[in-house]
């Protein structure tokens, strides 16, 4: 897996990464501040606000933010080559997976997770996610009183997520078996390879017209999740994969894919490979928005 110091161009050419660095520059955030996991994670969620496909200006904003980021190459280089940010591309931390569950969300038992069966349904292809998976986000190495404890916390803090949980939200820290098989998505190319290996291009219904019309995005085929589950227990989108993969088309001779529906560092679990769960204090309300947003 490439390390961030080999991937400056990937960050410069990806709309979400560009938007995050444009925000950081406008806020006057230093390289030191961007080495704080909670700060970087909250910025990434905030940066999605103007790139969300349903804003009406998403396609234009992607072009605009890439241009705005070009003078910031020195900042991007300093941040992505900073050893403190090596966690951006790190493989799954098996000791610190947080499962957040709202009162109205399906209360699935992580130890009773059933692997997907059969072909994808239409939603699983459109949303690029398995329908009945369990979703976790990695707990960040932050102080006990830090409200942004994971990508999921940042997402609900930003207020733009499709997930609007009913509070209080249950929080469980899951530990994962060392034998668990994890597919790592650290780039747009990694997502494309997953689809190449496990997708069924022959049955792909074609691009979603609403997504194309709203944001000029061709999502492409998705992996057949039951096929993925034959070889892997989970798919993990790293933080670097989020920044450099979201809204970035990747094309080969067979087809094109664009990851668009995974909005934070997260793992979708296909099989029950957990060895321990620790209940944490419930989250009584969404973490306070840190106020990073500046319109593009």
Short mmCIF file of C-alpha atoms in Angstrom, two decimals:
data_model
loop_
_atom_site.label_atom_id
_atom_site.label_comp_id
_atom_site.label_asym_id
_atom_site.label_seq_id
_atom_site.Cartn_x
_atom_site.Cartn_y
_atom_site.Cartn_z
CA UNK A 1 0.00 0.00 0.00
CA UNK A 2 1.49 3.40 -0.95
CA UNK A 3 2.38 5.77 1.87
CA UNK A 4 1.19 9.40 1.87
CA UNK A 5 4.64 10.75 0.98
CA UNK A 6 4.43 9.09 -2.45
CA UNK A 7 0.98 10.43 -3.18
CA UNK A 8 1.05 14.23 -3.17
CA UNK A 9 -0.35 14.32 -6.69
CA UNK A 10 -3.24 12.06 -5.66
CA UNK A 11 -4.24 14.59 -3.01
CA UNK A 12 -3.83 17.54 -5.35
CA UNK A 13 -6.08 15.93 -7.98
CA UNK A 14 -8.88 14.74 -5.68
CA UNK A 15 -11.81 17.10 -4.99
CA UNK A 16 -12.33 16.18 -1.33
CA UNK A 17 -8.64 16.42 -0.44
CA UNK A 18 -8.42 19.71 -2.32
CA UNK A 19 -11.47 21.08 -0.50
CA UNK A 20 -10.02 20.09 2.86
CA UNK A 21 -6.76 21.91 2.18
CA UNK A 22 -8.55 24.97 0.81
CA UNK A 23 -10.56 25.12 4.02
CA UNK A 24 -7.42 24.68 6.12
CA UNK A 25 -5.74 27.56 4.28
CA UNK A 26 -8.73 29.86 4.70
CA UNK A 27 -8.90 29.03 8.39
CA UNK A 28 -5.18 29.61 8.82
CA UNK A 29 -4.62 26.11 10.18
CA UNK A 30 -0.98 25.14 10.49
CA UNK A 31 0.71 21.86 9.65
CA UNK A 32 0.71 21.24 13.40
CA UNK A 33 -3.06 21.62 13.62
CA UNK A 34 -3.60 19.36 10.63
CA UNK A 35 -1.57 16.66 12.38
CA UNK A 36 -4.32 16.50 15.00
CA UNK A 37 -6.54 13.53 14.03
CA UNK A 38 -9.75 15.17 15.25
CA UNK A 39 -9.02 18.37 13.31
CA UNK A 40 -8.25 16.59 10.04
CA UNK A 41 -11.25 14.29 10.43
CA UNK A 42 -13.67 17.14 11.13
CA UNK A 43 -12.25 19.16 8.22
CA UNK A 44 -12.80 16.25 5.84
CA UNK A 45 -16.47 15.99 6.80
CA UNK A 46 -16.94 19.75 6.59
CA UNK A 47 -15.26 19.85 3.16
CA UNK A 48 -17.94 17.55 1.79
CA UNK A 49 -20.63 20.16 2.35
CA UNK A 50 -20.05 21.91 -0.99
CA UNK A 51 -19.24 18.66 -2.84
CA UNK A 52 -22.34 16.72 -1.84
CA UNK A 53 -23.95 15.51 -5.10
CA UNK A 54 -27.33 16.96 -4.15
CA UNK A 55 -26.20 20.55 -3.55
CA UNK A 56 -26.97 21.54 -7.14
CA UNK A 57 -23.43 22.86 -7.67
CA UNK A 58 -21.39 19.75 -7.01
CA UNK A 59 -19.88 19.32 -10.48
CA UNK A 60 -18.87 22.97 -10.73
CA UNK A 61 -17.53 22.94 -7.18
CA UNK A 62 -15.30 19.96 -7.92
CA UNK A 63 -13.68 21.86 -10.78
CA UNK A 64 -13.43 25.06 -8.74
CA UNK A 65 -11.83 23.50 -5.69
CA UNK A 66 -9.17 21.71 -7.71
CA UNK A 67 -8.14 25.07 -9.18
CA UNK A 68 -8.17 26.73 -5.75
CA UNK A 69 -5.88 24.03 -4.36
CA UNK A 70 -3.13 24.42 -6.94
CA UNK A 71 -1.27 27.24 -5.09
CA UNK A 72 -1.34 25.12 -1.90
CA UNK A 73 1.02 22.39 -3.02
CA UNK A 74 3.62 23.24 -0.36
CA UNK A 75 0.96 22.89 2.37
CA UNK A 76 -0.31 19.63 0.91
CA UNK A 77 3.20 18.22 0.65
CA UNK A 78 4.08 19.21 4.21
CA UNK A 79 0.94 17.59 5.60
CA UNK A 80 0.82 14.35 3.63
CA UNK A 81 4.53 13.68 4.18
CA UNK A 82 4.31 14.40 7.92
CA UNK A 83 5.02 11.11 9.76
CA UNK A 84 2.31 11.99 12.28
CA UNK A 85 -0.23 11.50 9.50
CA UNK A 86 0.84 7.99 8.57
CA UNK A 87 -2.45 6.80 10.06
CA UNK A 88 -4.25 8.28 7.04
CA UNK A 89 -3.25 5.19 5.00
CA UNK A 90 -2.95 2.72 7.87
CA UNK A 91 -4.53 -0.69 7.64
CA UNK A 92 -7.50 -1.35 9.88
CA UNK A 93 -6.88 -0.93 13.61
CA UNK A 94 -8.43 -4.14 14.90
CA UNK A 95 -8.48 -2.97 18.52
CA UNK A 96 -10.50 0.22 18.10
CA UNK A 97 -13.56 -0.09 15.91
CA UNK A 98 -16.48 2.06 17.06
CA UNK A 99 -20.03 1.00 16.30
CA UNK A 100 -22.53 3.84 16.71
CA UNK A 101 -26.22 2.95 16.71
CA UNK A 102 -29.12 5.40 16.94
CA UNK A 103 -32.37 4.50 18.67
CA UNK A 104 -34.20 4.02 15.35
CA UNK A 105 -31.35 2.18 13.62
CA UNK A 106 -31.39 -1.61 13.21
CA UNK A 107 -30.03 -3.04 16.46
CA UNK A 108 -27.91 -5.73 14.87
CA UNK A 109 -25.85 -8.04 17.03
CA UNK A 110 -22.25 -7.89 15.71
CA UNK A 111 -21.75 -11.53 16.69
CA UNK A 112 -24.80 -12.62 14.70
CA UNK A 113 -24.00 -10.87 11.42
CA UNK A 114 -25.11 -12.83 8.35
CA UNK A 115 -22.98 -12.78 5.21
CA UNK A 116 -24.67 -11.36 2.08
CA UNK A 117 -26.35 -13.87 -0.20
CA UNK A 118 -27.03 -13.82 -3.92
CA UNK A 119 -26.80 -10.86 -6.32
CA UNK A 120 -26.90 -7.23 -5.23
CA UNK A 121 -30.24 -5.52 -5.11
CA UNK A 122 -30.62 -2.16 -6.87
CA UNK A 123 -29.80 -0.14 -3.73
CA UNK A 124 -26.57 -2.06 -3.07
CA UNK A 125 -25.29 -1.17 -6.52
CA UNK A 126 -26.44 2.46 -6.38
CA UNK A 127 -25.17 3.09 -2.83
CA UNK A 128 -22.06 0.95 -3.27
CA UNK A 129 -22.66 -0.70 0.11
CA UNK A 130 -23.96 -4.02 1.41
CA UNK A 131 -27.50 -3.58 2.69
CA UNK A 132 -27.27 -5.44 6.00
CA UNK A 133 -23.67 -4.91 7.00
CA UNK A 134 -22.41 -3.48 10.27
CA UNK A 135 -20.48 -0.23 9.82
CA UNK A 136 -17.69 0.89 12.14
CA UNK A 137 -15.23 3.77 12.17
CA UNK A 138 -11.79 3.72 13.76
CA UNK A 139 -11.47 5.39 17.15
CA UNK A 140 -9.02 8.25 16.90
CA UNK A 141 -6.13 8.68 19.37
CA UNK A 142 -7.64 11.72 21.06
CA UNK A 143 -8.22 13.00 24.59
CA UNK A 144 -11.16 11.52 26.50
CA UNK A 145 -13.10 14.79 26.29
CA UNK A 146 -12.60 15.25 22.53
CA UNK A 147 -16.05 15.08 20.86
CA UNK A 148 -14.70 14.08 17.42
CA UNK A 149 -13.67 10.53 18.27
CA UNK A 150 -14.02 8.96 14.83
CA UNK A 151 -15.08 9.67 11.28
CA UNK A 152 -18.66 8.79 12.22
CA UNK A 153 -18.62 11.43 14.98
CA UNK A 154 -17.31 14.03 12.53
CA UNK A 155 -20.00 13.16 10.01
CA UNK A 156 -22.93 13.62 12.39
CA UNK A 157 -21.28 16.76 13.77
CA UNK A 158 -21.17 18.28 10.28
CA UNK A 159 -24.91 17.81 9.86
CA UNK A 160 -24.70 16.76 6.20
CA UNK A 161 -24.82 13.00 6.55
CA UNK A 162 -27.67 10.88 5.22
CA UNK A 163 -27.54 9.26 8.63
CA UNK A 164 -29.59 11.30 11.11
CA UNK A 165 -29.61 9.13 14.24
CA UNK A 166 -32.14 9.40 17.01
CA UNK A 167 -30.34 10.15 20.28
CA UNK A 168 -29.05 8.91 22.59
CA UNK A 169 -26.69 6.97 20.34
CA UNK A 170 -25.25 3.73 21.63
CA UNK A 171 -21.45 3.42 21.34
CA UNK A 172 -19.61 0.10 21.37
CA UNK A 173 -15.88 -0.48 20.90
CA UNK A 174 -15.32 -3.70 18.98
CA UNK A 175 -12.14 -5.73 18.80
CA UNK A 176 -11.55 -7.74 15.65
CA UNK A 177 -10.01 -11.19 15.27
CA UNK A 178 -6.45 -11.27 13.98
CA UNK A 179 -7.68 -13.83 11.44
CA UNK A 180 -10.20 -11.43 9.90
CA UNK A 181 -9.64 -10.80 6.18
CA UNK A 182 -9.82 -7.08 5.37
CA UNK A 183 -9.82 -5.52 1.91
CA UNK A 184 -8.22 -2.08 2.15
CA UNK A 185 -9.43 0.79 -0.07
CA UNK A 186 -6.73 3.46 0.02
CA UNK A 187 -7.36 5.00 -3.42
CA UNK A 188 -9.80 5.21 -6.31
CA UNK A 189 -7.77 2.45 -7.98
CA UNK A 190 -8.28 0.13 -5.00
CA UNK A 191 -12.05 0.56 -5.26
CA UNK A 192 -11.90 -0.11 -9.00
CA UNK A 193 -9.91 -3.31 -8.43
CA UNK A 194 -12.53 -4.51 -5.93
CA UNK A 195 -15.24 -3.98 -8.55
CA UNK A 196 -13.14 -5.62 -11.28
CA UNK A 197 -12.70 -8.74 -9.21
CA UNK A 198 -16.14 -9.05 -7.65
CA UNK A 199 -18.54 -7.03 -9.78
CA UNK A 200 -20.85 -8.39 -12.46
CA UNK A 201 -20.47 -5.90 -15.28
CA UNK A 202 -22.82 -7.86 -17.53
CA UNK A 203 -25.76 -7.22 -15.21
CA UNK A 204 -24.90 -3.61 -14.37
CA UNK A 205 -27.95 -1.44 -15.16
CA UNK A 206 -25.82 1.52 -16.22
CA UNK A 207 -25.25 4.90 -14.62
CA UNK A 208 -27.83 6.30 -12.27
CA UNK A 209 -29.54 9.14 -14.14
CA UNK A 210 -30.41 11.15 -11.03
CA UNK A 211 -26.78 11.08 -9.88
CA UNK A 212 -25.58 12.00 -13.36
CA UNK A 213 -28.05 14.86 -13.72
CA UNK A 214 -27.41 16.25 -10.23
CA UNK A 215 -23.63 15.96 -10.07
CA UNK A 216 -22.23 14.56 -13.33
CA UNK A 217 -21.16 11.35 -11.58
CA UNK A 218 -21.14 7.91 -13.19
CA UNK A 219 -20.98 5.59 -10.20
CA UNK A 220 -20.25 2.55 -12.37
CA UNK A 221 -20.73 -1.06 -11.26
CA UNK A 222 -20.41 -2.10 -7.63
CA UNK A 223 -18.89 -5.22 -6.10
CA UNK A 224 -21.28 -8.13 -5.67
CA UNK A 225 -21.15 -8.22 -1.90
CA UNK A 226 -21.88 -11.93 -1.57
CA UNK A 227 -18.87 -12.61 -3.81
CA UNK A 228 -16.67 -10.29 -1.75
CA UNK A 229 -17.75 -12.16 1.39
CA UNK A 230 -16.32 -15.39 -0.02
CA UNK A 231 -12.81 -13.95 0.27
CA UNK A 232 -13.05 -11.06 2.75
CA UNK A 233 -14.79 -10.37 6.04
CA UNK A 234 -14.84 -6.59 5.62
CA UNK A 235 -13.97 -3.69 3.35
CA UNK A 236 -12.14 -0.76 4.97
CA UNK A 237 -11.98 2.72 3.45
CA UNK A 238 -8.93 4.46 4.92
CA UNK A 239 -8.86 8.18 5.63
CA UNK A 240 -6.48 8.68 2.69
CA UNK A 241 -8.79 6.53 0.56
CA UNK A 242 -11.67 8.81 1.47
CA UNK A 243 -9.74 11.96 0.61
CA UNK A 244 -8.22 10.71 -2.64
CA UNK A 245 -10.96 8.34 -3.79
CA UNK A 246 -14.27 10.11 -3.26
CA UNK A 247 -15.67 11.60 -6.51
CA UNK A 248 -12.54 10.52 -8.43
CA UNK A 249 -13.29 8.46 -11.58
CA UNK A 250 -11.00 5.54 -12.32
CA UNK A 251 -11.19 4.06 -15.79
CA UNK A 252 -9.75 0.94 -17.37
CA UNK A 253 -10.56 -0.76 -20.66
CA UNK A 254 -13.46 -2.62 -19.07
CA UNK A 255 -15.36 0.21 -17.37
CA UNK A 256 -15.21 3.28 -15.15
CA UNK A 257 -15.98 3.53 -11.44
CA UNK A 258 -16.47 6.50 -9.14
CA UNK A 259 -16.69 6.01 -5.40
CA UNK A 260 -19.28 8.50 -4.17
CA UNK A 261 -21.36 7.11 -1.32
CA UNK A 262 -18.81 6.31 1.41
CA UNK A 263 -18.54 9.54 3.37
CA UNK A 264 -16.11 8.88 6.19
CA UNK A 265 -13.29 6.53 7.18
CA UNK A 266 -15.29 3.38 7.74
CA UNK A 267 -15.48 -0.38 7.50
CA UNK A 268 -18.42 -2.42 6.25
CA UNK A 269 -18.40 -5.83 7.92
CA UNK A 270 -19.69 -8.82 5.97
CA UNK A 271 -19.05 -11.55 8.53
CA UNK A 272 -18.95 -11.73 12.36
CA UNK A 273 -15.23 -11.66 13.14
CA UNK A 274 -15.38 -9.75 16.43
CA UNK A 275 -13.85 -11.14 19.61
CA UNK A 276 -14.96 -8.56 22.13
CA UNK A 277 -17.31 -5.61 22.51
CA UNK A 278 -17.10 -2.90 25.17
CA UNK A 279 -20.04 -0.60 25.73
CA UNK A 280 -19.09 3.08 26.13
CA UNK A 281 -21.15 5.97 27.43
CA UNK A 282 -24.08 6.80 25.20
CA UNK A 283 -23.82 9.89 23.02
CA UNK A 284 -26.64 12.18 24.19
CA UNK A 285 -26.50 14.48 21.16
CA UNK A 286 -24.44 15.18 18.08
CA UNK A 287 -20.95 16.54 18.74
CA UNK A 288 -20.85 20.30 18.30
CA UNK A 289 -19.93 21.44 14.80
CA UNK A 290 -16.45 23.05 15.08
CA UNK A 291 -17.47 25.77 12.61
CA UNK A 292 -14.90 25.07 9.90
CA UNK A 293 -17.16 25.64 6.90
CA UNK A 294 -16.30 28.43 4.48
CA UNK A 295 -18.28 28.49 1.19
CA UNK A 296 -16.28 27.76 -1.92
#
